[in-house]
């Protein structure tokens, strides 16, 4: 993304700044992971795997001098239509971010303060696999109803018992 200026901002899919007059107060980037660990016999723990969580970006913004209702309704539309955003911070660019939450604080003195919460939307994990139309190309075959093993007769059960069970029964 070399088209984006080094301005800290929220961009739409066409790389246009969303609400350029909206004042950014603070951006929190949550880039965390989970380390899998297991207990060992000697009482300590060993770690052998790490899972990276989806990146979350919290933006605290103030809507000052703008039409509060129009801005909020536009954000609501973006959220309901699953619009993807790009967020430019001082350190990195975060693509494919989706608006998760938009809690607000309304104050008589400072207008509306929003805490926009974005999460990375991983489209690769939601791909759909095509199924073949020809049965011979499928990895499974239709076999109809499959019957289990028939019940073992009492005579065969007797043969499978141990000598000790005959003594105690």
PDB file of C-alpha atoms in Angstrom:
ATOM      1  CA  UNK A   1       0.000   0.000   0.000  1.00  0.00           C
ATOM      2  CA  UNK A   2       2.238   2.769  -1.180  1.00  0.00           C
ATOM      3  CA  UNK A   3      -0.740   4.926  -2.208  1.00  0.00           C
ATOM      4  CA  UNK A   4      -1.535   5.819   1.399  1.00  0.00           C
ATOM      5  CA  UNK A   5       0.059   8.916   2.827  1.00  0.00           C
ATOM      6  CA  UNK A   6       1.789   8.651   6.182  1.00  0.00           C
ATOM      7  CA  UNK A   7      -1.231  10.290   7.791  1.00  0.00           C
ATOM      8  CA  UNK A   8      -2.739   8.375  10.707  1.00  0.00           C
ATOM      9  CA  UNK A   9      -6.285   7.796   9.462  1.00  0.00           C
ATOM     10  CA  UNK A  10      -9.093   5.418   8.617  1.00  0.00           C
ATOM     11  CA  UNK A  11      -9.402   4.548   4.908  1.00  0.00           C
ATOM     12  CA  UNK A  12     -12.154   2.825   2.907  1.00  0.00           C
ATOM     13  CA  UNK A  13     -11.621   0.109   0.271  1.00  0.00           C
ATOM     14  CA  UNK A  14     -10.819   2.768  -2.376  1.00  0.00           C
ATOM     15  CA  UNK A  15      -8.176   4.284  -0.025  1.00  0.00           C
ATOM     16  CA  UNK A  16     -10.172   7.445   0.624  1.00  0.00           C
ATOM     17  CA  UNK A  17      -9.993   8.903   4.131  1.00  0.00           C
ATOM     18  CA  UNK A  18     -13.217   8.295   6.040  1.00  0.00           C
ATOM     19  CA  UNK A  19     -14.459  11.426   7.823  1.00  0.00           C
ATOM     20  CA  UNK A  20     -11.309  13.568   7.426  1.00  0.00           C
ATOM     21  CA  UNK A  21     -12.635  16.095   9.983  1.00  0.00           C
ATOM     22  CA  UNK A  22     -13.063  13.444  12.664  1.00  0.00           C
ATOM     23  CA  UNK A  23     -10.445  14.016  15.372  1.00  0.00           C
ATOM     24  CA  UNK A  24      -8.403  10.945  16.324  1.00  0.00           C
ATOM     25  CA  UNK A  25      -7.696  10.994  20.052  1.00  0.00           C
ATOM     26  CA  UNK A  26      -6.010   7.628  20.550  1.00  0.00           C
ATOM     27  CA  UNK A  27      -5.328   4.359  18.715  1.00  0.00           C
ATOM     28  CA  UNK A  28      -4.744   1.109  20.597  1.00  0.00           C
ATOM     29  CA  UNK A  29      -3.412  -1.824  18.565  1.00  0.00           C
ATOM     30  CA  UNK A  30      -3.838  -5.233  20.166  1.00  0.00           C
ATOM     31  CA  UNK A  31      -1.481  -7.690  18.477  1.00  0.00           C
ATOM     32  CA  UNK A  32      -1.459 -10.678  20.823  1.00  0.00           C
ATOM     33  CA  UNK A  33      -0.941 -14.415  20.771  1.00  0.00           C
ATOM     34  CA  UNK A  34      -1.499 -17.453  22.913  1.00  0.00           C
ATOM     35  CA  UNK A  35       1.356 -19.769  23.837  1.00  0.00           C
ATOM     36  CA  UNK A  36       0.303 -23.371  24.326  1.00  0.00           C
ATOM     37  CA  UNK A  37       1.972 -25.065  27.282  1.00  0.00           C
ATOM     38  CA  UNK A  38       1.589 -28.419  28.970  1.00  0.00           C
ATOM     39  CA  UNK A  39       2.582 -29.643  32.436  1.00  0.00           C
ATOM     40  CA  UNK A  40       5.530 -32.029  32.637  1.00  0.00           C
ATOM     41  CA  UNK A  41       5.940 -34.935  35.046  1.00  0.00           C
ATOM     42  CA  UNK A  42       8.592 -33.083  37.073  1.00  0.00           C
ATOM     43  CA  UNK A  43       6.146 -30.259  37.851  1.00  0.00           C
ATOM     44  CA  UNK A  44       7.307 -27.627  35.370  1.00  0.00           C
ATOM     45  CA  UNK A  45       5.648 -26.562  32.128  1.00  0.00           C
ATOM     46  CA  UNK A  46       6.826 -26.759  28.529  1.00  0.00           C
ATOM     47  CA  UNK A  47       5.654 -24.583  25.640  1.00  0.00           C
ATOM     48  CA  UNK A  48       5.665 -25.907  22.114  1.00  0.00           C
ATOM     49  CA  UNK A  49       3.192 -23.907  20.037  1.00  0.00           C
ATOM     50  CA  UNK A  50       1.996 -20.333  19.515  1.00  0.00           C
ATOM     51  CA  UNK A  51      -1.329 -19.188  18.046  1.00  0.00           C
ATOM     52  CA  UNK A  52      -1.647 -15.598  16.839  1.00  0.00           C
ATOM     53  CA  UNK A  53      -4.914 -13.821  17.627  1.00  0.00           C
ATOM     54  CA  UNK A  54      -6.629 -11.579  15.117  1.00  0.00           C
ATOM     55  CA  UNK A  55      -5.300  -8.039  15.254  1.00  0.00           C
ATOM     56  CA  UNK A  56      -7.665  -5.593  16.920  1.00  0.00           C
ATOM     57  CA  UNK A  57      -7.523  -1.821  16.609  1.00  0.00           C
ATOM     58  CA  UNK A  58      -9.421   0.482  18.973  1.00  0.00           C
ATOM     59  CA  UNK A  59      -9.762   4.069  17.777  1.00  0.00           C
ATOM     60  CA  UNK A  60     -11.004   6.762  20.099  1.00  0.00           C
ATOM     61  CA  UNK A  61     -12.375   9.597  17.985  1.00  0.00           C
ATOM     62  CA  UNK A  62     -14.271  12.806  18.599  1.00  0.00           C
ATOM     63  CA  UNK A  63     -16.964  14.103  16.290  1.00  0.00           C
ATOM     64  CA  UNK A  64     -16.665  17.841  16.688  1.00  0.00           C
ATOM     65  CA  UNK A  65     -18.284  20.325  14.325  1.00  0.00           C
ATOM     66  CA  UNK A  66     -19.798  17.570  12.183  1.00  0.00           C
ATOM     67  CA  UNK A  67     -23.322  16.278  11.883  1.00  0.00           C
ATOM     68  CA  UNK A  68     -23.281  13.659  14.667  1.00  0.00           C
ATOM     69  CA  UNK A  69     -26.307  11.775  13.415  1.00  0.00           C
ATOM     70  CA  UNK A  70     -25.020  11.585   9.840  1.00  0.00           C
ATOM     71  CA  UNK A  71     -21.580  10.312  10.918  1.00  0.00           C
ATOM     72  CA  UNK A  72     -23.041   7.753  13.325  1.00  0.00           C
ATOM     73  CA  UNK A  73     -25.570   6.514  10.760  1.00  0.00           C
ATOM     74  CA  UNK A  74     -22.817   6.171   8.158  1.00  0.00           C
ATOM     75  CA  UNK A  75     -20.716   4.125  10.587  1.00  0.00           C
ATOM     76  CA  UNK A  76     -23.768   2.000  11.347  1.00  0.00           C
ATOM     77  CA  UNK A  77     -24.238   1.370   7.615  1.00  0.00           C
ATOM     78  CA  UNK A  78     -20.558   0.410   7.231  1.00  0.00           C
ATOM     79  CA  UNK A  79     -20.886  -2.057  10.095  1.00  0.00           C
ATOM     80  CA  UNK A  80     -24.074  -3.692   8.789  1.00  0.00           C
ATOM     81  CA  UNK A  81     -22.727  -3.956   5.226  1.00  0.00           C
ATOM     82  CA  UNK A  82     -19.462  -5.587   6.393  1.00  0.00           C
ATOM     83  CA  UNK A  83     -17.302  -2.873   4.805  1.00  0.00           C
ATOM     84  CA  UNK A  84     -13.561  -3.435   5.008  1.00  0.00           C
ATOM     85  CA  UNK A  85     -11.216  -0.660   6.097  1.00  0.00           C
ATOM     86  CA  UNK A  86      -7.517   0.074   6.099  1.00  0.00           C
ATOM     87  CA  UNK A  87      -6.073   1.713   9.181  1.00  0.00           C
ATOM     88  CA  UNK A  88      -2.826   3.663   8.969  1.00  0.00           C
ATOM     89  CA  UNK A  89      -0.973   4.150  12.230  1.00  0.00           C
ATOM     90  CA  UNK A  90       2.468   5.636  12.833  1.00  0.00           C
ATOM     91  CA  UNK A  91       4.014   2.160  12.887  1.00  0.00           C
ATOM     92  CA  UNK A  92       2.044  -0.032  10.464  1.00  0.00           C
ATOM     93  CA  UNK A  93      -0.817  -0.375   7.996  1.00  0.00           C
ATOM     94  CA  UNK A  94      -3.650  -2.770   8.846  1.00  0.00           C
ATOM     95  CA  UNK A  95      -5.715  -4.029   5.897  1.00  0.00           C
ATOM     96  CA  UNK A  96      -9.027  -5.914   5.894  1.00  0.00           C
ATOM     97  CA  UNK A  97     -10.283  -4.472   9.150  1.00  0.00           C
ATOM     98  CA  UNK A  98     -14.006  -4.744   9.872  1.00  0.00           C
ATOM     99  CA  UNK A  99     -15.937  -2.526  12.288  1.00  0.00           C
ATOM    100  CA  UNK A 100     -16.847  -4.683  15.276  1.00  0.00           C
ATOM    101  CA  UNK A 101     -18.189  -2.236  17.882  1.00  0.00           C
ATOM    102  CA  UNK A 102     -18.908   1.481  18.046  1.00  0.00           C
ATOM    103  CA  UNK A 103     -19.778   2.447  21.630  1.00  0.00           C
ATOM    104  CA  UNK A 104     -20.194   6.197  22.198  1.00  0.00           C
ATOM    105  CA  UNK A 105     -20.155   8.786  24.914  1.00  0.00           C
ATOM    106  CA  UNK A 106     -22.318  11.842  24.359  1.00  0.00           C
ATOM    107  CA  UNK A 107     -21.306  14.953  26.261  1.00  0.00           C
ATOM    108  CA  UNK A 108     -22.908  18.387  26.156  1.00  0.00           C
ATOM    109  CA  UNK A 109     -19.489  20.110  26.074  1.00  0.00           C
ATOM    110  CA  UNK A 110     -17.417  17.992  23.691  1.00  0.00           C
ATOM    111  CA  UNK A 111     -19.957  16.485  21.296  1.00  0.00           C
ATOM    112  CA  UNK A 112     -19.801  12.751  20.660  1.00  0.00           C
ATOM    113  CA  UNK A 113     -16.836  10.553  21.566  1.00  0.00           C
ATOM    114  CA  UNK A 114     -16.664   7.180  19.808  1.00  0.00           C
ATOM    115  CA  UNK A 115     -14.530   4.165  20.612  1.00  0.00           C
ATOM    116  CA  UNK A 116     -14.461   2.366  17.253  1.00  0.00           C
ATOM    117  CA  UNK A 117     -13.313  -1.232  17.557  1.00  0.00           C
ATOM    118  CA  UNK A 118     -11.984  -2.975  14.471  1.00  0.00           C
ATOM    119  CA  UNK A 119     -10.852  -6.570  14.042  1.00  0.00           C
ATOM    120  CA  UNK A 120      -8.918  -8.158  11.200  1.00  0.00           C
ATOM    121  CA  UNK A 121     -11.236  -9.998   8.829  1.00  0.00           C
ATOM    122  CA  UNK A 122      -9.445 -13.071   7.472  1.00  0.00           C
ATOM    123  CA  UNK A 123     -11.129 -13.805   4.161  1.00  0.00           C
ATOM    124  CA  UNK A 124      -8.811 -16.723   3.373  1.00  0.00           C
ATOM    125  CA  UNK A 125     -10.298 -18.760   6.213  1.00  0.00           C
ATOM    126  CA  UNK A 126     -13.793 -18.409   4.739  1.00  0.00           C
ATOM    127  CA  UNK A 127     -13.124 -19.778   1.240  1.00  0.00           C
ATOM    128  CA  UNK A 128     -15.603 -22.333  -0.089  1.00  0.00           C
ATOM    129  CA  UNK A 129     -14.398 -25.599  -1.632  1.00  0.00           C
ATOM    130  CA  UNK A 130     -16.108 -26.732  -4.821  1.00  0.00           C
ATOM    131  CA  UNK A 131     -17.606 -30.228  -4.853  1.00  0.00           C
ATOM    132  CA  UNK A 132     -17.318 -32.371  -7.994  1.00  0.00           C
ATOM    133  CA  UNK A 133     -20.448 -33.320  -9.931  1.00  0.00           C
ATOM    134  CA  UNK A 134     -19.185 -36.726 -11.065  1.00  0.00           C
ATOM    135  CA  UNK A 135     -19.385 -39.437  -8.343  1.00  0.00           C
ATOM    136  CA  UNK A 136     -16.198 -41.161  -9.523  1.00  0.00           C
ATOM    137  CA  UNK A 137     -14.288 -37.902  -8.889  1.00  0.00           C
ATOM    138  CA  UNK A 138     -15.489 -37.752  -5.289  1.00  0.00           C
ATOM    139  CA  UNK A 139     -13.364 -39.028  -2.418  1.00  0.00           C
ATOM    140  CA  UNK A 140     -16.401 -40.777  -0.883  1.00  0.00           C
ATOM    141  CA  UNK A 141     -18.895 -43.188  -2.385  1.00  0.00           C
ATOM    142  CA  UNK A 142     -22.563 -43.763  -1.618  1.00  0.00           C
ATOM    143  CA  UNK A 143     -22.826 -47.224  -0.027  1.00  0.00           C
ATOM    144  CA  UNK A 144     -26.380 -47.162   1.211  1.00  0.00           C
ATOM    145  CA  UNK A 145     -27.225 -48.563   4.619  1.00  0.00           C
ATOM    146  CA  UNK A 146     -24.315 -50.420   6.177  1.00  0.00           C
ATOM    147  CA  UNK A 147     -25.059 -53.103   8.722  1.00  0.00           C
ATOM    148  CA  UNK A 148     -22.870 -53.618  11.771  1.00  0.00           C
ATOM    149  CA  UNK A 149     -21.519 -56.983  12.947  1.00  0.00           C
ATOM    150  CA  UNK A 150     -24.269 -59.433  13.881  1.00  0.00           C
ATOM    151  CA  UNK A 151     -24.687 -60.342  17.540  1.00  0.00           C
ATOM    152  CA  UNK A 152     -22.310 -63.020  18.719  1.00  0.00           C
ATOM    153  CA  UNK A 153     -24.120 -66.182  19.800  1.00  0.00           C
ATOM    154  CA  UNK A 154     -24.006 -67.385  23.408  1.00  0.00           C
ATOM    155  CA  UNK A 155     -21.874 -70.354  22.348  1.00  0.00           C
ATOM    156  CA  UNK A 156     -19.154 -68.090  20.919  1.00  0.00           C
ATOM    157  CA  UNK A 157     -19.285 -65.882  24.022  1.00  0.00           C
ATOM    158  CA  UNK A 158     -18.620 -68.940  26.166  1.00  0.00           C
ATOM    159  CA  UNK A 159     -15.509 -69.760  24.135  1.00  0.00           C
ATOM    160  CA  UNK A 160     -14.102 -66.253  24.648  1.00  0.00           C
ATOM    161  CA  UNK A 161     -14.280 -66.260  28.439  1.00  0.00           C
ATOM    162  CA  UNK A 162     -11.197 -66.935  30.533  1.00  0.00           C
ATOM    163  CA  UNK A 163     -10.668 -69.864  32.867  1.00  0.00           C
ATOM    164  CA  UNK A 164     -10.783 -67.572  35.949  1.00  0.00           C
ATOM    165  CA  UNK A 165     -14.184 -66.177  35.011  1.00  0.00           C
ATOM    166  CA  UNK A 166     -15.575 -69.735  34.841  1.00  0.00           C
ATOM    167  CA  UNK A 167     -14.313 -70.440  38.374  1.00  0.00           C
ATOM    168  CA  UNK A 168     -15.870 -67.306  39.935  1.00  0.00           C
ATOM    169  CA  UNK A 169     -19.190 -67.454  38.048  1.00  0.00           C
TER     170      UNK A 169
END
